[in-house]
PDB file of C-alpha atoms in Angstrom:
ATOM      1  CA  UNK A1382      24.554   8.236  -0.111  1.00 56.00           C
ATOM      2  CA  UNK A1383      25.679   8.555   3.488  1.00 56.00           C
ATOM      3  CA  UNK A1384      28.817  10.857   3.920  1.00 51.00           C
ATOM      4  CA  UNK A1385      31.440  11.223   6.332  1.00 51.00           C
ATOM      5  CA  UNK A1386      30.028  14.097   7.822  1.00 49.00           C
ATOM      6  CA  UNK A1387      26.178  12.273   8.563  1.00 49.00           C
ATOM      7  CA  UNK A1388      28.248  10.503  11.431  1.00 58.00           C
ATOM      8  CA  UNK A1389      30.214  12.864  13.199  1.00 70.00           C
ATOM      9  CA  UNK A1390      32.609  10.386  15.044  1.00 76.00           C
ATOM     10  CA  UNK A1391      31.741   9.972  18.400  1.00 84.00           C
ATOM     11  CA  UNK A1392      34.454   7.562  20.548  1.00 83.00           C
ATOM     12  CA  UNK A1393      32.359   7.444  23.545  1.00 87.00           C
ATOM     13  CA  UNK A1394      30.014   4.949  21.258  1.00 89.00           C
ATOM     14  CA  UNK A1395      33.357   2.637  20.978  1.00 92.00           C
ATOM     15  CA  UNK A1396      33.342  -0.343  23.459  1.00 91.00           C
ATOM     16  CA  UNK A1397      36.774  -1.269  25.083  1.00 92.00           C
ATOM     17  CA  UNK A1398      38.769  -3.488  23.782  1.00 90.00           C
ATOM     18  CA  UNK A1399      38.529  -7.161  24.522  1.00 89.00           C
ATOM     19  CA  UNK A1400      42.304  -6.940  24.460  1.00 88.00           C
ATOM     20  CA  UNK A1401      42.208  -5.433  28.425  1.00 86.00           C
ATOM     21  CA  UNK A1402      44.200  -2.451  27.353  1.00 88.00           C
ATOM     22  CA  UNK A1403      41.336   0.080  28.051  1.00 88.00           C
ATOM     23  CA  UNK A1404      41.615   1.260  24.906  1.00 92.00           C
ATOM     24  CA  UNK A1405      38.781   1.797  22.931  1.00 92.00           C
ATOM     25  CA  UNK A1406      38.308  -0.558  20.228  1.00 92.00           C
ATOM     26  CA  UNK A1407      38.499   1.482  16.966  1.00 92.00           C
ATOM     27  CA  UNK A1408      39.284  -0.550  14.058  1.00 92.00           C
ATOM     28  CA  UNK A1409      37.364  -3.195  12.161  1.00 92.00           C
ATOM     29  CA  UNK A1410      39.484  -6.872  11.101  1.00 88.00           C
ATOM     30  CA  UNK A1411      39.655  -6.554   7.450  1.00 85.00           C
ATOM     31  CA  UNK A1412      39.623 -10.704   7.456  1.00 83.00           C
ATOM     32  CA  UNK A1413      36.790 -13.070   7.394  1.00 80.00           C
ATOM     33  CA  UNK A1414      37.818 -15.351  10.328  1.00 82.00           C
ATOM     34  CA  UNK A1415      38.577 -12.290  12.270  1.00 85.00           C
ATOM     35  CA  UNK A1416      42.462 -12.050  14.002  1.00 85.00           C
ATOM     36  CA  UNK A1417      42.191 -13.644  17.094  1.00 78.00           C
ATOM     37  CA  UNK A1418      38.892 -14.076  16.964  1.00 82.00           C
ATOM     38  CA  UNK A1419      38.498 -10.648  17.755  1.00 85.00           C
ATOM     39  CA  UNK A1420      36.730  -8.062  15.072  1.00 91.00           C
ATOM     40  CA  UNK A1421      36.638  -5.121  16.951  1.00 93.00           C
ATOM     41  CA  UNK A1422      40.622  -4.084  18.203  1.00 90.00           C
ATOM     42  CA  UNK A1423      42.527  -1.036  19.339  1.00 90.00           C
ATOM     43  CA  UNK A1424      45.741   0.637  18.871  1.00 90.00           C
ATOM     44  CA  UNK A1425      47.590  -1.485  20.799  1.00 90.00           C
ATOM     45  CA  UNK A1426      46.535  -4.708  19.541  1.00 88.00           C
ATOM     46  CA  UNK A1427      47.289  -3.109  16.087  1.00 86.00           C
ATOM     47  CA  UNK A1428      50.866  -2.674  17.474  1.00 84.00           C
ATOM     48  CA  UNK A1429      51.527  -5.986  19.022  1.00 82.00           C
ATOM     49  CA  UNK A1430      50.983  -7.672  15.484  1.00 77.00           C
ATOM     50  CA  UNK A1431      47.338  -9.635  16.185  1.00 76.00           C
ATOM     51  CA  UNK A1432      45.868  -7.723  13.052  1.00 79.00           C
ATOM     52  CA  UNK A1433      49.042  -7.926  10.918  1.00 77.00           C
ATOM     53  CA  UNK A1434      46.933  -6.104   8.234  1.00 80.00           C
ATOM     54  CA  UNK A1435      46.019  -2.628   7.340  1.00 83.00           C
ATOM     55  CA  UNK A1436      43.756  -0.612   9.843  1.00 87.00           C
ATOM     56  CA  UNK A1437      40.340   0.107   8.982  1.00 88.00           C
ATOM     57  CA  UNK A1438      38.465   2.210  11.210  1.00 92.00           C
ATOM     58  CA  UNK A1439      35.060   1.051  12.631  1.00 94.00           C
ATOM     59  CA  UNK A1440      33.076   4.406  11.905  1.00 92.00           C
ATOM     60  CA  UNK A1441      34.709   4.576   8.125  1.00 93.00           C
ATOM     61  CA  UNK A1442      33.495   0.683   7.201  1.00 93.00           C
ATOM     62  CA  UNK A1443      29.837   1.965   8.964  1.00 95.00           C
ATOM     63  CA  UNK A1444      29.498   4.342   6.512  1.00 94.00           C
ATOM     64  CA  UNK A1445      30.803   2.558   3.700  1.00 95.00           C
ATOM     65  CA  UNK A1446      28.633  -0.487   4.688  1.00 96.00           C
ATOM     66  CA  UNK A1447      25.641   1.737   4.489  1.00 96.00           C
ATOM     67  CA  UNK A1448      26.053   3.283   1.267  1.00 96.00           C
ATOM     68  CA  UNK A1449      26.603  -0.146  -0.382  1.00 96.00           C
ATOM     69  CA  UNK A1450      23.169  -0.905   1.731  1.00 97.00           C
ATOM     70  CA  UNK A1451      21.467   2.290  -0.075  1.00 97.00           C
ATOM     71  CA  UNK A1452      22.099   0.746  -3.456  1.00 97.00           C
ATOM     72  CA  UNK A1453      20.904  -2.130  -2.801  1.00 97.00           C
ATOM     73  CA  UNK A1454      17.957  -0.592  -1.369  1.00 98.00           C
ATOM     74  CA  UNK A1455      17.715   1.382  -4.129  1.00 97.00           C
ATOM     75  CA  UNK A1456      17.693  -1.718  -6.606  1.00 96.00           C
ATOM     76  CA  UNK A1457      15.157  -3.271  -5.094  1.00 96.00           C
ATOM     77  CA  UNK A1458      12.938  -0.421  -4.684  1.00 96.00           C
ATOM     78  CA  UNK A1459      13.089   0.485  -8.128  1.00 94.00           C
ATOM     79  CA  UNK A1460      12.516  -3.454  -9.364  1.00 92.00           C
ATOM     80  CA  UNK A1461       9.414  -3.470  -7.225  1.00 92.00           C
ATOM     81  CA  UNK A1462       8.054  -0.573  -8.072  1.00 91.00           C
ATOM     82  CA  UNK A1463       8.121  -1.584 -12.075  1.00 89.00           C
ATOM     83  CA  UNK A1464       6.258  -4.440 -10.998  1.00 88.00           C
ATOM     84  CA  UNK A1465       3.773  -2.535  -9.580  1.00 88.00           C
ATOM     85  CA  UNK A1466       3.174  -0.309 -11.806  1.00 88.00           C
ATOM     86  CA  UNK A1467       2.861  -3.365 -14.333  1.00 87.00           C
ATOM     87  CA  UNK A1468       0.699  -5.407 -12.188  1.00 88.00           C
ATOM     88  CA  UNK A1469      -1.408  -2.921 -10.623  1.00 88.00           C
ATOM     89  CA  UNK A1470      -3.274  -1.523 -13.510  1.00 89.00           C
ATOM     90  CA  UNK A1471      -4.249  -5.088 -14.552  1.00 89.00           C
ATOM     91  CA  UNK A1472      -4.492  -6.663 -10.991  1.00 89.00           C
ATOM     92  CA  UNK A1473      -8.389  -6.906 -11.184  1.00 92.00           C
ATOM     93  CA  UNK A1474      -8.512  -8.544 -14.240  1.00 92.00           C
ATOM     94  CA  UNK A1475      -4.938 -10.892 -13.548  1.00 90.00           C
ATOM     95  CA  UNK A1476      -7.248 -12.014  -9.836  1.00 90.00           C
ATOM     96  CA  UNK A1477     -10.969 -12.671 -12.100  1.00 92.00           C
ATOM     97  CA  UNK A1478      -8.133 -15.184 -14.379  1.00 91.00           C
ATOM     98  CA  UNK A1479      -6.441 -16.821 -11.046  1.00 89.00           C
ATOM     99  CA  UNK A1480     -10.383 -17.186  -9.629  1.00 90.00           C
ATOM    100  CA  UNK A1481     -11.582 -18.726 -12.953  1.00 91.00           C
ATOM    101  CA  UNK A1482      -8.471 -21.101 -13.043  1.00 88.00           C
ATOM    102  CA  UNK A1483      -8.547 -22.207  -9.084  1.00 86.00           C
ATOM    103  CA  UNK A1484     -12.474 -22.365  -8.832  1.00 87.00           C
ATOM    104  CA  UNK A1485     -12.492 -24.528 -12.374  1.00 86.00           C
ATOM    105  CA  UNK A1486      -9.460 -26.850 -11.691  1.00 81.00           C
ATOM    106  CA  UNK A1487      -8.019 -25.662 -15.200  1.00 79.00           C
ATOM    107  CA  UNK A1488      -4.896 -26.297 -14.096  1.00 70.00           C
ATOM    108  CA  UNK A1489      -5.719 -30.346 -13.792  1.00 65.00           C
ATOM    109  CA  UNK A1490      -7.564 -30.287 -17.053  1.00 59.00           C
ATOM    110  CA  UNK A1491      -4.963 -28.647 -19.212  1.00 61.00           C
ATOM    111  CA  UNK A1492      -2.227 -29.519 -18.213  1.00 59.00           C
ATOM    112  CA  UNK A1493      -0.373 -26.497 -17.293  1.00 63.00           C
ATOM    113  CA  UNK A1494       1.328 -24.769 -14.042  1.00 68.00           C
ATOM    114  CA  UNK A1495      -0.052 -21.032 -13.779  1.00 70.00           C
ATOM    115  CA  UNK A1496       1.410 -19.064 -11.506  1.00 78.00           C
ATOM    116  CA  UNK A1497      -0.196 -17.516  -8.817  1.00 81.00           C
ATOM    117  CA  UNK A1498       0.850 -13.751  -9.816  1.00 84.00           C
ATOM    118  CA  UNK A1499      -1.664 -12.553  -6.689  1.00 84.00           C
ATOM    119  CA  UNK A1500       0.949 -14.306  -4.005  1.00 86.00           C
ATOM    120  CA  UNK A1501       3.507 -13.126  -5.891  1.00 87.00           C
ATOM    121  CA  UNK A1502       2.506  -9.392  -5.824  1.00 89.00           C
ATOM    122  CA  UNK A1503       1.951  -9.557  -1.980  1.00 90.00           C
ATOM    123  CA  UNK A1504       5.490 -11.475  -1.977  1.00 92.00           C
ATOM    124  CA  UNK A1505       6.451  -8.359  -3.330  1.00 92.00           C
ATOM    125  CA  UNK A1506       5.134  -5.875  -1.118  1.00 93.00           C
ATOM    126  CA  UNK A1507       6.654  -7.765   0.946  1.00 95.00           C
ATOM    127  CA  UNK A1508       9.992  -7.910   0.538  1.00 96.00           C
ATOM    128  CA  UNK A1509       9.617  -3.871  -0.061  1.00 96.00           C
ATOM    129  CA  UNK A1510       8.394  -3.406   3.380  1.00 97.00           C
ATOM    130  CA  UNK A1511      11.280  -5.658   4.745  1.00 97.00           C
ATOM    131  CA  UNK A1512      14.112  -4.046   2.670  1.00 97.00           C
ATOM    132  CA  UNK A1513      12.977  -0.115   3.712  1.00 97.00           C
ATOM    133  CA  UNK A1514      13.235  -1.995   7.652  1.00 98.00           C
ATOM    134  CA  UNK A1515      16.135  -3.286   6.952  1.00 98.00           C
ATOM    135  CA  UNK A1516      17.631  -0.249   5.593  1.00 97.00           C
ATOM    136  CA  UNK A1517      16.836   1.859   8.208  1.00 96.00           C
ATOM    137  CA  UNK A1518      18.222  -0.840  10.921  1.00 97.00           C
ATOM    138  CA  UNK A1519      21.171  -0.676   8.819  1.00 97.00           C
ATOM    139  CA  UNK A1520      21.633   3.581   9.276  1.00 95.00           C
ATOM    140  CA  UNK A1521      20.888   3.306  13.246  1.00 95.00           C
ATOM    141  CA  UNK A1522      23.497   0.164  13.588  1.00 95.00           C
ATOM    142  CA  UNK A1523      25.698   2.801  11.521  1.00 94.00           C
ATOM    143  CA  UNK A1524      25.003   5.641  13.674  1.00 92.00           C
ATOM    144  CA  UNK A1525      26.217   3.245  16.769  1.00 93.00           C
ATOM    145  CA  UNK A1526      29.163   1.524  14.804  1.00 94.00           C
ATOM    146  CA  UNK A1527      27.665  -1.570  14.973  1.00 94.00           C
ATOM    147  CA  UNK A1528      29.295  -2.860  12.334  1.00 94.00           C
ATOM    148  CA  UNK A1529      28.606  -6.946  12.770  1.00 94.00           C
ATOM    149  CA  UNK A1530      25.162  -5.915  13.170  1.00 96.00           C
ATOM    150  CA  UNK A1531      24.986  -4.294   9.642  1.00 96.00           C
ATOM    151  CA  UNK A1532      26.913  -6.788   7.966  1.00 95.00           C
ATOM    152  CA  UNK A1533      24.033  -9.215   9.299  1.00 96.00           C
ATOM    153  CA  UNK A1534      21.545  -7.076   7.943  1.00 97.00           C
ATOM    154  CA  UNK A1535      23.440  -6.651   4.729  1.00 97.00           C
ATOM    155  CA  UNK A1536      23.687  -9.979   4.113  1.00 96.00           C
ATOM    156  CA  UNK A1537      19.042 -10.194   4.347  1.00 97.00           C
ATOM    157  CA  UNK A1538      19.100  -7.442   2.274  1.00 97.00           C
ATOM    158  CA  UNK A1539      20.780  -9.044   0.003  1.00 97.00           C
ATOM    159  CA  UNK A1540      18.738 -11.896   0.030  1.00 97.00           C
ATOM    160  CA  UNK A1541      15.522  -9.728  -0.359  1.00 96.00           C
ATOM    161  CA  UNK A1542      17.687  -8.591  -3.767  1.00 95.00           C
ATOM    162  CA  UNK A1543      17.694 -12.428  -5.115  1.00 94.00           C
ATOM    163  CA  UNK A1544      14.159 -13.149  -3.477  1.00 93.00           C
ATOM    164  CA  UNK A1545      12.734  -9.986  -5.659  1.00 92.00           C
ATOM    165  CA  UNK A1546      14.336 -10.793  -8.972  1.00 88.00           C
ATOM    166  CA  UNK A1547      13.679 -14.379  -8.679  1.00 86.00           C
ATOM    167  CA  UNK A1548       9.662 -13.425  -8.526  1.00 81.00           C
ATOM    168  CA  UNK A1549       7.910 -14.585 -11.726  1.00 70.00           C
ATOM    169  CA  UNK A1550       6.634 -10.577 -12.181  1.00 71.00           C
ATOM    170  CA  UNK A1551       9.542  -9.690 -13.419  1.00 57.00           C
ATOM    171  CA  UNK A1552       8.362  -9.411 -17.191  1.00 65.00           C
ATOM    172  CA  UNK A1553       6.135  -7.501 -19.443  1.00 75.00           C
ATOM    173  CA  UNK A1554       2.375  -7.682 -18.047  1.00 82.00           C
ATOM    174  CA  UNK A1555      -0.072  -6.711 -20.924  1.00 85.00           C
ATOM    175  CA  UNK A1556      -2.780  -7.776 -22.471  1.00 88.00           C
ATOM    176  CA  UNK A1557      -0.996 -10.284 -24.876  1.00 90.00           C
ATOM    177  CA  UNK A1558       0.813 -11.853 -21.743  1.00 88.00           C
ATOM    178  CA  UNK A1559      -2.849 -12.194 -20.075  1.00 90.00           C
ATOM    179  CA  UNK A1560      -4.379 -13.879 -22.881  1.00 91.00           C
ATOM    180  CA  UNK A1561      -1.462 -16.211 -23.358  1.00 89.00           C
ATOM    181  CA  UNK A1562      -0.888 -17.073 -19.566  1.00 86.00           C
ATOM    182  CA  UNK A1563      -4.602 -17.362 -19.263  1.00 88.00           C
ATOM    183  CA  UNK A1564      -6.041 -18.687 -22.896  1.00 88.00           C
ATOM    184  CA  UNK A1565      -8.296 -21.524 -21.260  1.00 87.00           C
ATOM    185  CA  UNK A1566     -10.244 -18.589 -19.644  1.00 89.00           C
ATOM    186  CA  UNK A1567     -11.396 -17.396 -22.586  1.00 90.00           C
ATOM    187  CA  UNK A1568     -11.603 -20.363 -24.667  1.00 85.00           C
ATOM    188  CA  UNK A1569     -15.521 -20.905 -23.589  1.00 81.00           C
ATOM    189  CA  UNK A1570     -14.675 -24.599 -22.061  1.00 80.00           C
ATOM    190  CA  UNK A1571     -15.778 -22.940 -18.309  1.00 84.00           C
ATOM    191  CA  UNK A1572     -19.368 -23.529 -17.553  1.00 82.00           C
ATOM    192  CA  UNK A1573     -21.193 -20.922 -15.742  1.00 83.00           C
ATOM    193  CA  UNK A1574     -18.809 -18.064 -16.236  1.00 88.00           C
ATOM    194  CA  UNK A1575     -21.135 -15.403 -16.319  1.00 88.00           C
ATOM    195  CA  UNK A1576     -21.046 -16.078 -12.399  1.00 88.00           C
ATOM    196  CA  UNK A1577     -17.491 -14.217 -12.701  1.00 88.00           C
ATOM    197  CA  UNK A1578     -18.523 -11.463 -14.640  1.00 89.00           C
ATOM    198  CA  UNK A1579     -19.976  -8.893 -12.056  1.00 87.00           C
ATOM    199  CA  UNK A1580     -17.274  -6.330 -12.919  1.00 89.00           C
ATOM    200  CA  UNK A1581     -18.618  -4.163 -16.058  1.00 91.00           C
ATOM    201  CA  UNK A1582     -14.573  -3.969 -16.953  1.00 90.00           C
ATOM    202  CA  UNK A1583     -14.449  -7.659 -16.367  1.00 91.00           C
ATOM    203  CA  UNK A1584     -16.922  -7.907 -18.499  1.00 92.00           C
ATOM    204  CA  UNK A1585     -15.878  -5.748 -21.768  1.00 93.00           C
ATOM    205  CA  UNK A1586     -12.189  -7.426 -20.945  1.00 92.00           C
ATOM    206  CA  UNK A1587     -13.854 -10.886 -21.028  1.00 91.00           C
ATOM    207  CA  UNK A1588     -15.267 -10.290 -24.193  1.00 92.00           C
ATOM    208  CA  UNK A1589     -12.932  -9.075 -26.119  1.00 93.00           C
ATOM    209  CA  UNK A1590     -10.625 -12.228 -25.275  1.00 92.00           C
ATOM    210  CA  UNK A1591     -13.397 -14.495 -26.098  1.00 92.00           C
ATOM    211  CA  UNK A1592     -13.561 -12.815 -29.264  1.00 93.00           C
ATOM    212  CA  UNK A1593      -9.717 -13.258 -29.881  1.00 92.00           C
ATOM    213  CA  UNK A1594      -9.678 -16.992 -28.948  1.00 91.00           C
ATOM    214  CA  UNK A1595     -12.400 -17.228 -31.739  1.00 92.00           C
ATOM    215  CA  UNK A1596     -10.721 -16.044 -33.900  1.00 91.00           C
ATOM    216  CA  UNK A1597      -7.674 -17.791 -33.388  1.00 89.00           C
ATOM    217  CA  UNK A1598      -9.229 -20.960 -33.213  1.00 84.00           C
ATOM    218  CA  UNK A1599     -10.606 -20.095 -36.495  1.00 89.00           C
ATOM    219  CA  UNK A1600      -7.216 -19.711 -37.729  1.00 86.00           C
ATOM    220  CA  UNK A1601      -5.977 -22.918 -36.406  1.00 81.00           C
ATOM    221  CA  UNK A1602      -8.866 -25.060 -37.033  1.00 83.00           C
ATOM    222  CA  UNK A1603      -7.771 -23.594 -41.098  1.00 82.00           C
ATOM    223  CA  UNK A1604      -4.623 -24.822 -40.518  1.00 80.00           C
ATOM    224  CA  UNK A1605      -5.781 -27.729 -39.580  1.00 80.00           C
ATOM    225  CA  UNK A1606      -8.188 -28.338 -42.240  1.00 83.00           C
ATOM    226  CA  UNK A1607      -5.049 -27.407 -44.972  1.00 81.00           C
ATOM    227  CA  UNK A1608      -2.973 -29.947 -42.960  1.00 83.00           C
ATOM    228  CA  UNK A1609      -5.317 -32.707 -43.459  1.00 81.00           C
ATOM    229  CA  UNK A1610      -5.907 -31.803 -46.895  1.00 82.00           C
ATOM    230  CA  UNK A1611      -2.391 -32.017 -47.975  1.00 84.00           C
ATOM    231  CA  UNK A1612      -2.640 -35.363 -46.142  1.00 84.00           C
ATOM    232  CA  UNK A1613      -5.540 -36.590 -48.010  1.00 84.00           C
ATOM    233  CA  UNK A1614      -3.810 -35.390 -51.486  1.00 82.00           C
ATOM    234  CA  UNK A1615      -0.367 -37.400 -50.502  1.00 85.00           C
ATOM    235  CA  UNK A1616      -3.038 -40.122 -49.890  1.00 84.00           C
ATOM    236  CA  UNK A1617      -4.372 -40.150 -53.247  1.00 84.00           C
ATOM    237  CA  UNK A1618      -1.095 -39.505 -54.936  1.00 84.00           C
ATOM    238  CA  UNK A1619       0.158 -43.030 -53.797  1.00 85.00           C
ATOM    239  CA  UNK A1620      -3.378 -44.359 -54.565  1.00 84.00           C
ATOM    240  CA  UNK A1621      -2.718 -43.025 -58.024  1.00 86.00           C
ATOM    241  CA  UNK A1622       1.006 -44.020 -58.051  1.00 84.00           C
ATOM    242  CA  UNK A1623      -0.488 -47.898 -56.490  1.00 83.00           C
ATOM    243  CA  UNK A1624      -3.389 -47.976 -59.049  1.00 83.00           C
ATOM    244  CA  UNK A1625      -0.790 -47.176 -62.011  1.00 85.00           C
ATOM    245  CA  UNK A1626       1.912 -49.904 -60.945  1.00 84.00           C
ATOM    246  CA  UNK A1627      -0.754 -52.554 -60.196  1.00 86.00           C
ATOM    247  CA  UNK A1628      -2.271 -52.076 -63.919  1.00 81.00           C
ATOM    248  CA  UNK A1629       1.121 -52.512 -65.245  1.00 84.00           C
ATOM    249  CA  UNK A1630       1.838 -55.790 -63.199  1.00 83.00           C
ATOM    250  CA  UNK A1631      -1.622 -56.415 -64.317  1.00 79.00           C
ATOM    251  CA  UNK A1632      -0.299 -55.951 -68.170  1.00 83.00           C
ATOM    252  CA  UNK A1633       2.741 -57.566 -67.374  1.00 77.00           C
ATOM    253  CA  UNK A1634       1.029 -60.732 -66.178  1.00 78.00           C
ATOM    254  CA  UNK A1635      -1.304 -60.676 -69.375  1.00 82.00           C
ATOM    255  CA  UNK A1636       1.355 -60.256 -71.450  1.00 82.00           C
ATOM    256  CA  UNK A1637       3.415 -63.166 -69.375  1.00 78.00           C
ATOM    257  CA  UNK A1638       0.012 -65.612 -70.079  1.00 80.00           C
ATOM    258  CA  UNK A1639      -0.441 -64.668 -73.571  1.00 80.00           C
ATOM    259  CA  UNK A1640       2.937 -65.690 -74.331  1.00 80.00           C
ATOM    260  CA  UNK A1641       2.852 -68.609 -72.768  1.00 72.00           C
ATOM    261  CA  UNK A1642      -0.665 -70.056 -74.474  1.00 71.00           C
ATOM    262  CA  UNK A1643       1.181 -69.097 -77.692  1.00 74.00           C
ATOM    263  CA  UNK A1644       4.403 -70.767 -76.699  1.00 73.00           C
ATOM    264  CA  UNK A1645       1.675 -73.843 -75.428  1.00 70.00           C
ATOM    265  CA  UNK A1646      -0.003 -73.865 -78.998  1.00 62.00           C
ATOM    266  CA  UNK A1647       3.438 -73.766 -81.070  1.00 61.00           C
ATOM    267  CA  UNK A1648       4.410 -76.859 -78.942  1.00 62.00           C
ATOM    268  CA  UNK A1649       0.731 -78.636 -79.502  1.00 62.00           C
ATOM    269  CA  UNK A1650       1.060 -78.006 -83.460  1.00 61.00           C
ATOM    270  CA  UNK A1651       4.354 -79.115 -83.845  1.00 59.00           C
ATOM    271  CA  UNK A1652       3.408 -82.241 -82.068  1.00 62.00           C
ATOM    272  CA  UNK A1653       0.662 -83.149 -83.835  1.00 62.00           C
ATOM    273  CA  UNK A1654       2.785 -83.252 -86.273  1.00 61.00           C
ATOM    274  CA  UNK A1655       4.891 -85.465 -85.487  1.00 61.00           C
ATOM    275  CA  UNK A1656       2.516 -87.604 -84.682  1.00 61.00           C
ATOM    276  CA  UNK A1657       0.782 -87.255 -87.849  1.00 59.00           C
ATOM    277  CA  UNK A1658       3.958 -88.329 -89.260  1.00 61.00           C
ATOM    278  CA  UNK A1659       4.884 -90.937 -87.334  1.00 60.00           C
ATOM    279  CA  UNK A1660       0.595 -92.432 -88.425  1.00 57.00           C
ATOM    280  CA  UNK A1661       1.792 -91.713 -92.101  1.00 58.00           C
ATOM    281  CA  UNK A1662       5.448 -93.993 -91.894  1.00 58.00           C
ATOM    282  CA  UNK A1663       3.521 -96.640 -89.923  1.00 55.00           C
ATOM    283  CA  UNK A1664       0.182 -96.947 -92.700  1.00 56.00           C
ATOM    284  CA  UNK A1665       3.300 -96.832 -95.609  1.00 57.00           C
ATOM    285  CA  UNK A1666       4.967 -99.935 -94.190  1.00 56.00           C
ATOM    286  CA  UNK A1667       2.155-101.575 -94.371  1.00 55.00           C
ATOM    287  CA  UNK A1668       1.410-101.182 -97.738  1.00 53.00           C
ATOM    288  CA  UNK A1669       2.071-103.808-100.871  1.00 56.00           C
ATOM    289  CA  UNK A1670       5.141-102.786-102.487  1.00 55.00           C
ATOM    290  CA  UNK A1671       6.753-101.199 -99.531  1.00 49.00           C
ATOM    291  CA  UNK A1672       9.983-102.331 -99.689  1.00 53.00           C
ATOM    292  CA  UNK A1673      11.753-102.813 -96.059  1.00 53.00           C
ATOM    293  CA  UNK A1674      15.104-101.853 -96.136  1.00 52.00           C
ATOM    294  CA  UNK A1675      17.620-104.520 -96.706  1.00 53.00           C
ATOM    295  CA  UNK A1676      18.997-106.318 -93.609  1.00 50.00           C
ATOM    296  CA  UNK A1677      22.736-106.571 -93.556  1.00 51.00           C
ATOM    297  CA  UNK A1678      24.032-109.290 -91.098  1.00 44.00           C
ATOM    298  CA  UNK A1679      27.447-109.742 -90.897  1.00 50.00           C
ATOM    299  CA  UNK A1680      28.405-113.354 -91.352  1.00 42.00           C
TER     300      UNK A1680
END
């Protein structure tokens, strides 16, 4: 932190004030749009009511400008130095991935956006190498009570803040985030790999993924085989359940036909019945001795 004793005040690095008093201008406009369009004013014009507003004095806001400058130096210092110490002990292996993926067009054939942590790390170093310029542009503008000047630099570094968090580094890199970001490396789909494997780290890395995404597809090719198996039992349950209910339609419809030859034969029997006794009246009528029933007629 910068205190008020780094910047011993110095007036001969005031300008005059626009005002034409000859005054030097010693106070900073507290307001946005700046009094009279005029940021830097004196005593006078502090008098006169232009800056209506309480006086804040142009080496003070330097200082206080700078400090809030230091933290958020500080910030992202410390941000991108956890990134490097993440990416840096992996960067080898995290550039032999983004060279597998470009060279391969893996992105194309799976599907998938990687992104391109390499850029990212150099966006990195970067924005550190901009921020400690900036920070140090900021202490010199403070030294001359520049204070429009720092505010402009305040508001990059600032920026840089955003620019550094927004950078897709930010998170845990280990080896579980390498084989998931990077799984179709491993998976033994990229012809001629051995082309890639020149580093003897590379190499021992290499392998122990490949032996990983074995494994794992062993484990989901499992649970793939148990998903189609509880497929083909549901299968054969309703072939069991269709089998049952077509044999009892089947019995049903027996049943139904059986019923109705009986029914048919009762019907026939009774029939030939009657017919057999209608044959019997019609042979007895024509018999001697049969007598016919008397006729009545009414006279």
């Amino acid at each position: 932190m910068i205190s008020n004793n780094v910047f011993d005040f110095d007036a001969s690095k005031l300008n005059p004030c626009k005002c034409g008093s000859n005054l030097v201008a010693q106070y900073f406009c507290i307001r946005d749009t700046y009094c009279n369009n005029s940021p830097y004013y004196c005593v006078e014009c502090s008098e006169n009511g232009v800056h209506d507003h309480r006086l804040q004095q142009v080496h003070k806001i330097c200082i206080q400008l700078a400090n809030q400058a230091q933290q958020i130096y500080d910030q992202i210092e410390k941000f991108g130095e956890n990134i490097r110490d993440q990416y840096i002990p992996v960067q080898e292996i995290m550039e032999f991935c983004q060279t597998v993926v470009e060279e391969n067009d893996l992105r194309k054939k799976n599907g998938t956006e990687f992104t391109n942590y390499k850029t990212n790390f150099q966006l990195v170093d970067q924005i550190l190498e901009r921020a400690l310029y900036l920070k140090r542009l900021i202490e010199e503008c403070a030294g001359e009570y520049q204070v429009l000047e720092i505010k402009q630099h305040s508001r990059e570094l600032n920026d840089l803040q955003i620019k550094i968090r927004d950078t897709k580094i930010g998170k845990d890199i280990d080896i579980d985030f390498i084989y998931k970001e990077y799984k179709c490396v491993f998976s033994g789909n990229v012809d001629n790999i051995d082309r890639y494997l020149e580093n003897p780290d590379i190499v021992v890395f290499y392998q122990k993924m490949r032996v990983r995404a074995l494994e794992d597809h062993k484990i989901k090719s499992k649970e793939k085989i148990k998903k189609l198996q509880q497929k083909v039992d549901e299968h054969e349950l309703r072939l069991i359940k269709l089998e049952q209910l077509i044999g009892q339609r089947d019995q049903d419809a027996q049943q139904y036909i059986q019923q109705k030859v009986q029914n048919s034969e009762y019907y026939g029997i009774a029939n030939k019945n009657a017919q057999k006794d209608n044959l019997d009246e019609h042979y007895t009528r024509g018999k001697p001795g049969y007598n016919q029933p008397e006729e009545n007629y009414d006279q």
